[in-house]
Amino acid sequence: MTMAFRVRNPDLRFLILLSLLSITSAKVFFEERFDDGWGNRWVKSDWKKDENLAGEWNHTSGQWNGDANDKGIQTSEDYRFYAISAQYPEFSNKDKTLVFQFSVKHEQKLDCGGGYMKLLSGDVDQKKFGGDTPYSIMFGPDICGYSTKKVHAILTYNDTNHLIKKDVPCETDQLTHVYTFILRPDATYSILIDNVEKQTGSLYSDWDLLPPKTIKDPEAKKPEDWDDKEFIPDPEDKKPEGYDDIPKELPDPEAKKPEDWDDEEDGEWTPPTIANPDYKGPWKAKKIKNPNYKGKWKAPLIDNPDFKDDPDLYVFPNLKYVGIELWQVKSGTLFDNVLITDDPEYAKQLAEETWGKHKDVSFFYSLIFFGLRYAIERYDLLNEIVFLQVEKTAFEEAEKKREEEESKDDPVDSDADEEEEDADEAGNDSDAESKTEAGEDTKEEGVHDEL
Amino acid sequence: MWSSKTTLMFGVAAIALMMFLSSASADDVVALTEETFENEVGKDRAALVEFYAPWCGHCKRLAPEYEQLGTTFKKTKSVLIAKVDCDEQKSVCSKYGVSGYPTIQWFPKGSLEPKKYEGARTAEALAAFVNIEAGTNVKIASVPSSVVVLSPDNFDEVVLDETKDVLVEFYAPWCGHCKALAPIYEKVAAAFNLDKDVVMANVDADKYKDLAEKYGVSGYPTLKFFPKSNKAGEDYNGGRDLDDFVAFINEKCGTYRDGKGQLTSKAGIIASLDDLVKEFVSADSNEKKAVYSRLEEEVKKLKGSSARHGDLYLKLAKKGIEKGADYAKNEIQRLERMLEKSISPAKADEFTLKKNILSTFA
């Protein structure tokens, strides 16, 4: 204990010093660690309350944690809507970097639900905060089944919500993760998870906030001499003589005239026909690569007359609230350490502190998980060994019996070899059954209209 | 203990037998091994190689197409169609960077550096790829189609022909529902192949957009029916399985086919002649002649296919007079025996019509 305290002390002192230095220039617009007075700062919405679908929040550190005293708020009821928000002094991020950061832990082994938060602007009735309340930024993880595991980064511009065009995977385990969104005055952004940068880029290219800067020239026409056929019929390939005379069908050589056939009554008998295997359909010449092929034609790009730059693209002039608005089929998501600041360094330190608290637990938990998985694999392998051993024993016994019988006659070695091969194949086949299919599917275009 | 071991032994034997049978049916595609791969590939002929695993679902779906490809190129000396079981030949598959199944790779003549095939997994598409890469022009054996393929060149000539009832499918090559419909549509067309007044047609409406626009086609597939009496066309809104199509055409066109193209037991029967036939059967030999004359009068009033069927009524009634009371029953039995034997579809139609009409005389 004394030893642990000594180790902690230098870190704490260093952190305090660094924070003091930061405070002289940085500004924290909102910080929430969910200490015991958190209820005075957050307003639980009445949204869905009348329908008895509003879920309750627990103030807790969760079932596993790095610090039992470090609490957050956790969803507690399944199949419920959750809506809660907090107010901070209104500010604009013009000429400032905006950092929005919080930690999320899905203790419930979430199969479908969100873990995101929102920043809201202007005046909001916090008692009516809900899914339809306009927001400025929505950021955080969203999980549903196997196909949706993404980090949302939605920006509202001219009253329209724009989703990020990049696919940023989120964490899907049951541990605490810190999500960080950084928005800079040069209209660039970054998304970090546990202080690791997952995506960075420009608002111009990664959202459709403005019309594209360049467009295909609508006046441009493909030149008449542009050849975009990659393959052409081979002019050297001639239709073989007699090709068109090949009949589609042939008389069935197996057919016989029925005994009851009466030529006078029924006319002359003709056999039924079968498809002619030599019939190949209408003639098509062999395809060869087109020597004049110039590739697919593309219209040249021109400046888009509809494009009008906005130097304040990144600006949210009236930021005032932070909120959580979710539907959870399976509850148990825990939020903590919410931070809104203009100082990425401070956010980084807070993230490190947050994640660092939990990472030892993370290691221990992972150890249990991997150990369990290893044990399961060993059990499967043992089962398989037993099966193969029984199979081998049965085979050997049959082989022995056969040899005893053959001792009365001349033995045939090649037969024994064949049976051994068969047994090997059988073993491989049973082994194959346990493997996961790694198939590839040809993609089908989904653009076209289908009935 | 003994019984469970015995069961296991039988199981092993059954598996071995199944493997033998499955390998026996795959002769046209060459199975390569670690030992044989570089003796067959990269030498004096090019090779298309499928790397697969027996447990892979996509490989199983590809198998019949790949077998057909093997059969198609069997006689082509410059091309080898081969496959490798990656469960058994692991070193070959890892050497050529196979990480998913099935992987299809093209090895040019004299080369062990493959080009990955990423086109459609049908025999037609694979054959087209091989033909281009190998410089061959081998064609897949083609089952004749009974569907009339329309284009702007022949659309009006076929569809607006007032002597034909025409069903037209407007499709697009990329449309999944159209692909699902295609084999059913082909079967319907084959079923009505002998009814010359009935035409089953299709048109690539994605390729010929003017036709699609003219007939108000906005989704695929769209089916429109152009009967003899209404060449403006009407939408087909019925079901899209074989029986629904057959029932629709039978109702609209006055035909009597089943899904296999055979005539039903109602084909050829004319309801307006029922009473006269009953009278004919119960009449004595003198009265039969009088009833026969009245039948002739009624048949003269018939038109179209009914007129042809009416003539059959008269012919069979005359035979009844000549051959006596048991003619109808005996002839039905004779016709039934022959319908089970090798006869052409046209003759089968003729016999079925006779049998159906005779059943009203029995």
mmCIF file with all atom_site columns, N, CA, C and O in Angstrom, chain A residues 17 31 61 88 111 166 180 198 206 256 274 276 278 329 339 391 402 429 441 449:
data_model
loop_
_atom_site.group_PDB
_atom_site.id
_atom_site.type_symbol
_atom_site.label_atom_id
_atom_site.label_alt_id
_atom_site.label_comp_id
_atom_site.label_asym_id
_atom_site.label_entity_id
_atom_site.label_seq_id
_atom_site.pdbx_PDB_ins_code
_atom_site.Cartn_x
_atom_site.Cartn_y
_atom_site.Cartn_z
_atom_site.occupancy
_atom_site.B_iso_or_equiv
_atom_site.pdbx_formal_charge
_atom_site.auth_seq_id
_atom_site.auth_comp_id
_atom_site.auth_asym_id
_atom_site.auth_atom_id
_atom_site.pdbx_PDB_model_num
ATOM 1  N N  . LEU A 1 17  ? 0.333   19.896  -12.089 1.00 0.00 ? 17  LEU A N  1
ATOM 2  C CA . LEU A 1 17  ? 1.173   20.961  -12.632 1.00 0.00 ? 17  LEU A CA 1
ATOM 3  C C  . LEU A 1 17  ? 0.812   21.234  -14.085 1.00 0.00 ? 17  LEU A C  1
ATOM 4  O O  . LEU A 1 17  ? 0.638   22.382  -14.499 1.00 0.00 ? 17  LEU A O  1
ATOM 5  N N  . GLU A 1 31  ? -17.329 19.870  -18.366 1.00 0.00 ? 31  GLU A N  1
ATOM 6  C CA . GLU A 1 31  ? -16.668 18.637  -17.949 1.00 0.00 ? 31  GLU A CA 1
ATOM 7  C C  . GLU A 1 31  ? -17.548 17.960  -16.913 1.00 0.00 ? 31  GLU A C  1
ATOM 8  O O  . GLU A 1 31  ? -18.011 18.611  -15.978 1.00 0.00 ? 31  GLU A O  1
ATOM 9  N N  . SER A 1 61  ? -20.440 2.646   -10.984 1.00 0.00 ? 61  SER A N  1
ATOM 10 C CA . SER A 1 61  ? -19.179 2.408   -11.691 1.00 0.00 ? 61  SER A CA 1
ATOM 11 C C  . SER A 1 61  ? -19.238 1.114   -12.492 1.00 0.00 ? 61  SER A C  1
ATOM 12 O O  . SER A 1 61  ? -18.284 0.755   -13.165 1.00 0.00 ? 61  SER A O  1
ATOM 13 N N  . TYR A 1 88  ? -24.584 24.059  -20.414 1.00 0.00 ? 88  TYR A N  1
ATOM 14 C CA . TYR A 1 88  ? -23.336 24.749  -20.095 1.00 0.00 ? 88  TYR A CA 1
ATOM 15 C C  . TYR A 1 88  ? -23.424 26.151  -20.692 1.00 0.00 ? 88  TYR A C  1
ATOM 16 O O  . TYR A 1 88  ? -24.281 26.419  -21.537 1.00 0.00 ? 88  TYR A O  1
ATOM 17 N N  . ASP A 1 111 ? -26.070 -6.220  -28.308 1.00 0.00 ? 111 ASP A N  1
ATOM 18 C CA . ASP A 1 111 ? -26.236 -6.727  -29.672 1.00 0.00 ? 111 ASP A CA 1
ATOM 19 C C  . ASP A 1 111 ? -26.858 -5.686  -30.595 1.00 0.00 ? 111 ASP A C  1
ATOM 20 O O  . ASP A 1 111 ? -26.663 -5.729  -31.801 1.00 0.00 ? 111 ASP A O  1
ATOM 21 N N  . LYS A 1 166 ? -17.085 8.352   -44.268 1.00 0.00 ? 166 LYS A N  1
ATOM 22 C CA . LYS A 1 166 ? -16.113 7.308   -43.969 1.00 0.00 ? 166 LYS A CA 1
ATOM 23 C C  . LYS A 1 166 ? -16.721 6.282   -43.020 1.00 0.00 ? 166 LYS A C  1
ATOM 24 O O  . LYS A 1 166 ? -17.585 6.606   -42.207 1.00 0.00 ? 166 LYS A O  1
ATOM 25 N N  . THR A 1 180 ? -13.199 10.294  -28.934 1.00 0.00 ? 180 THR A N  1
ATOM 26 C CA . THR A 1 180 ? -12.809 11.700  -29.051 1.00 0.00 ? 180 THR A CA 1
ATOM 27 C C  . THR A 1 180 ? -13.077 12.202  -30.459 1.00 0.00 ? 180 THR A C  1
ATOM 28 O O  . THR A 1 180 ? -12.668 11.572  -31.437 1.00 0.00 ? 180 THR A O  1
ATOM 29 N N  . LYS A 1 198 ? -8.295  7.091   -35.393 1.00 0.00 ? 198 LYS A N  1
ATOM 30 C CA . LYS A 1 198 ? -8.921  6.114   -36.279 1.00 0.00 ? 198 LYS A CA 1
ATOM 31 C C  . LYS A 1 198 ? -9.239  6.711   -37.643 1.00 0.00 ? 198 LYS A C  1
ATOM 32 O O  . LYS A 1 198 ? -9.342  5.997   -38.636 1.00 0.00 ? 198 LYS A O  1
ATOM 33 N N  . ASP A 1 206 ? -15.156 14.582  -46.522 1.00 0.00 ? 206 ASP A N  1
ATOM 34 C CA . ASP A 1 206 ? -15.713 13.445  -45.789 1.00 0.00 ? 206 ASP A CA 1
ATOM 35 C C  . ASP A 1 206 ? -17.172 13.640  -45.378 1.00 0.00 ? 206 ASP A C  1
ATOM 36 O O  . ASP A 1 206 ? -17.777 12.750  -44.792 1.00 0.00 ? 206 ASP A O  1
ATOM 37 N N  . LYS A 1 256 ? -38.741 -46.438 -80.420 1.00 0.00 ? 256 LYS A N  1
ATOM 38 C CA . LYS A 1 256 ? -39.230 -47.540 -81.255 1.00 0.00 ? 256 LYS A CA 1
ATOM 39 C C  . LYS A 1 256 ? -40.701 -47.333 -81.533 1.00 0.00 ? 256 LYS A C  1
ATOM 40 O O  . LYS A 1 256 ? -41.435 -46.786 -80.708 1.00 0.00 ? 256 LYS A O  1
ATOM 41 N N  . ILE A 1 274 ? -34.755 -35.465 -79.687 1.00 0.00 ? 274 ILE A N  1
ATOM 42 C CA . ILE A 1 274 ? -33.981 -35.056 -78.512 1.00 0.00 ? 274 ILE A CA 1
ATOM 43 C C  . ILE A 1 274 ? -33.108 -33.880 -78.906 1.00 0.00 ? 274 ILE A C  1
ATOM 44 O O  . ILE A 1 274 ? -32.846 -33.656 -80.093 1.00 0.00 ? 274 ILE A O  1
ATOM 45 N N  . ASN A 1 276 ? -29.982 -31.780 -79.803 1.00 0.00 ? 276 ASN A N  1
ATOM 46 C CA . ASN A 1 276 ? -28.744 -32.136 -80.484 1.00 0.00 ? 276 ASN A CA 1
ATOM 47 C C  . ASN A 1 276 ? -27.562 -31.539 -79.725 1.00 0.00 ? 276 ASN A C  1
ATOM 48 O O  . ASN A 1 276 ? -27.439 -30.318 -79.630 1.00 0.00 ? 276 ASN A O  1
ATOM 49 N N  . ASP A 1 278 ? -24.638 -31.190 -80.562 1.00 0.00 ? 278 ASP A N  1
ATOM 50 C CA . ASP A 1 278 ? -23.761 -30.412 -81.432 1.00 0.00 ? 278 ASP A CA 1
ATOM 51 C C  . ASP A 1 278 ? -24.348 -29.045 -81.781 1.00 0.00 ? 278 ASP A C  1
ATOM 52 O O  . ASP A 1 278 ? -23.675 -28.216 -82.387 1.00 0.00 ? 278 ASP A O  1
ATOM 53 N N  . VAL A 1 329 ? -32.520 -1.890  -26.491 1.00 0.00 ? 329 VAL A N  1
ATOM 54 C CA . VAL A 1 329 ? -33.188 -3.176  -26.341 1.00 0.00 ? 329 VAL A CA 1
ATOM 55 C C  . VAL A 1 329 ? -32.589 -3.923  -25.154 1.00 0.00 ? 329 VAL A C  1
ATOM 56 O O  . VAL A 1 329 ? -33.280 -4.597  -24.399 1.00 0.00 ? 329 VAL A O  1
ATOM 57 N N  . LEU A 1 339 ? -16.474 15.549  -21.806 1.00 0.00 ? 339 LEU A N  1
ATOM 58 C CA . LEU A 1 339 ? -15.632 16.748  -21.858 1.00 0.00 ? 339 LEU A CA 1
ATOM 59 C C  . LEU A 1 339 ? -15.895 17.501  -23.146 1.00 0.00 ? 339 LEU A C  1
ATOM 60 O O  . LEU A 1 339 ? -15.946 16.901  -24.226 1.00 0.00 ? 339 LEU A O  1
ATOM 61 N N  . GLU A 1 391 ? -12.430 -44.278 -34.368 1.00 0.00 ? 391 GLU A N  1
ATOM 62 C CA . GLU A 1 391 ? -12.526 -44.626 -35.785 1.00 0.00 ? 391 GLU A CA 1
ATOM 63 C C  . GLU A 1 391 ? -11.330 -45.491 -36.186 1.00 0.00 ? 391 GLU A C  1
ATOM 64 O O  . GLU A 1 391 ? -11.469 -46.505 -36.872 1.00 0.00 ? 391 GLU A O  1
ATOM 65 N N  . ARG A 1 402 ? -9.934  -58.934 -41.602 1.00 0.00 ? 402 ARG A N  1
ATOM 66 C CA . ARG A 1 402 ? -9.789  -59.213 -43.022 1.00 0.00 ? 402 ARG A CA 1
ATOM 67 C C  . ARG A 1 402 ? -8.506  -59.991 -43.278 1.00 0.00 ? 402 ARG A C  1
ATOM 68 O O  . ARG A 1 402 ? -8.468  -60.918 -44.084 1.00 0.00 ? 402 ARG A O  1
ATOM 69 N N  . ASP A 1 429 ? -12.567 -35.480 -44.075 1.00 0.00 ? 429 ASP A N  1
ATOM 70 C CA . ASP A 1 429 ? -13.906 -34.974 -44.304 1.00 0.00 ? 429 ASP A CA 1
ATOM 71 C C  . ASP A 1 429 ? -14.546 -34.540 -42.990 1.00 0.00 ? 429 ASP A C  1
ATOM 72 O O  . ASP A 1 429 ? -15.152 -33.487 -42.904 1.00 0.00 ? 429 ASP A O  1
ATOM 73 N N  . ASP A 1 441 ? -18.792 -13.919 -52.667 1.00 0.00 ? 441 ASP A N  1
ATOM 74 C CA . ASP A 1 441 ? -20.007 -13.697 -53.418 1.00 0.00 ? 441 ASP A CA 1
ATOM 75 C C  . ASP A 1 441 ? -19.765 -12.640 -54.481 1.00 0.00 ? 441 ASP A C  1
ATOM 76 O O  . ASP A 1 441 ? -19.157 -11.613 -54.215 1.00 0.00 ? 441 ASP A O  1
ATOM 77 N N  . ASP A 1 449 ? -33.877 -0.495  -60.282 1.00 0.00 ? 449 ASP A N  1
ATOM 78 C CA . ASP A 1 449 ? -35.202 -0.754  -59.753 1.00 0.00 ? 449 ASP A CA 1
ATOM 79 C C  . ASP A 1 449 ? -35.620 -2.180  -60.081 1.00 0.00 ? 449 ASP A C  1
ATOM 80 O O  . ASP A 1 449 ? -35.466 -2.637  -61.199 1.00 0.00 ? 449 ASP A O  1
#
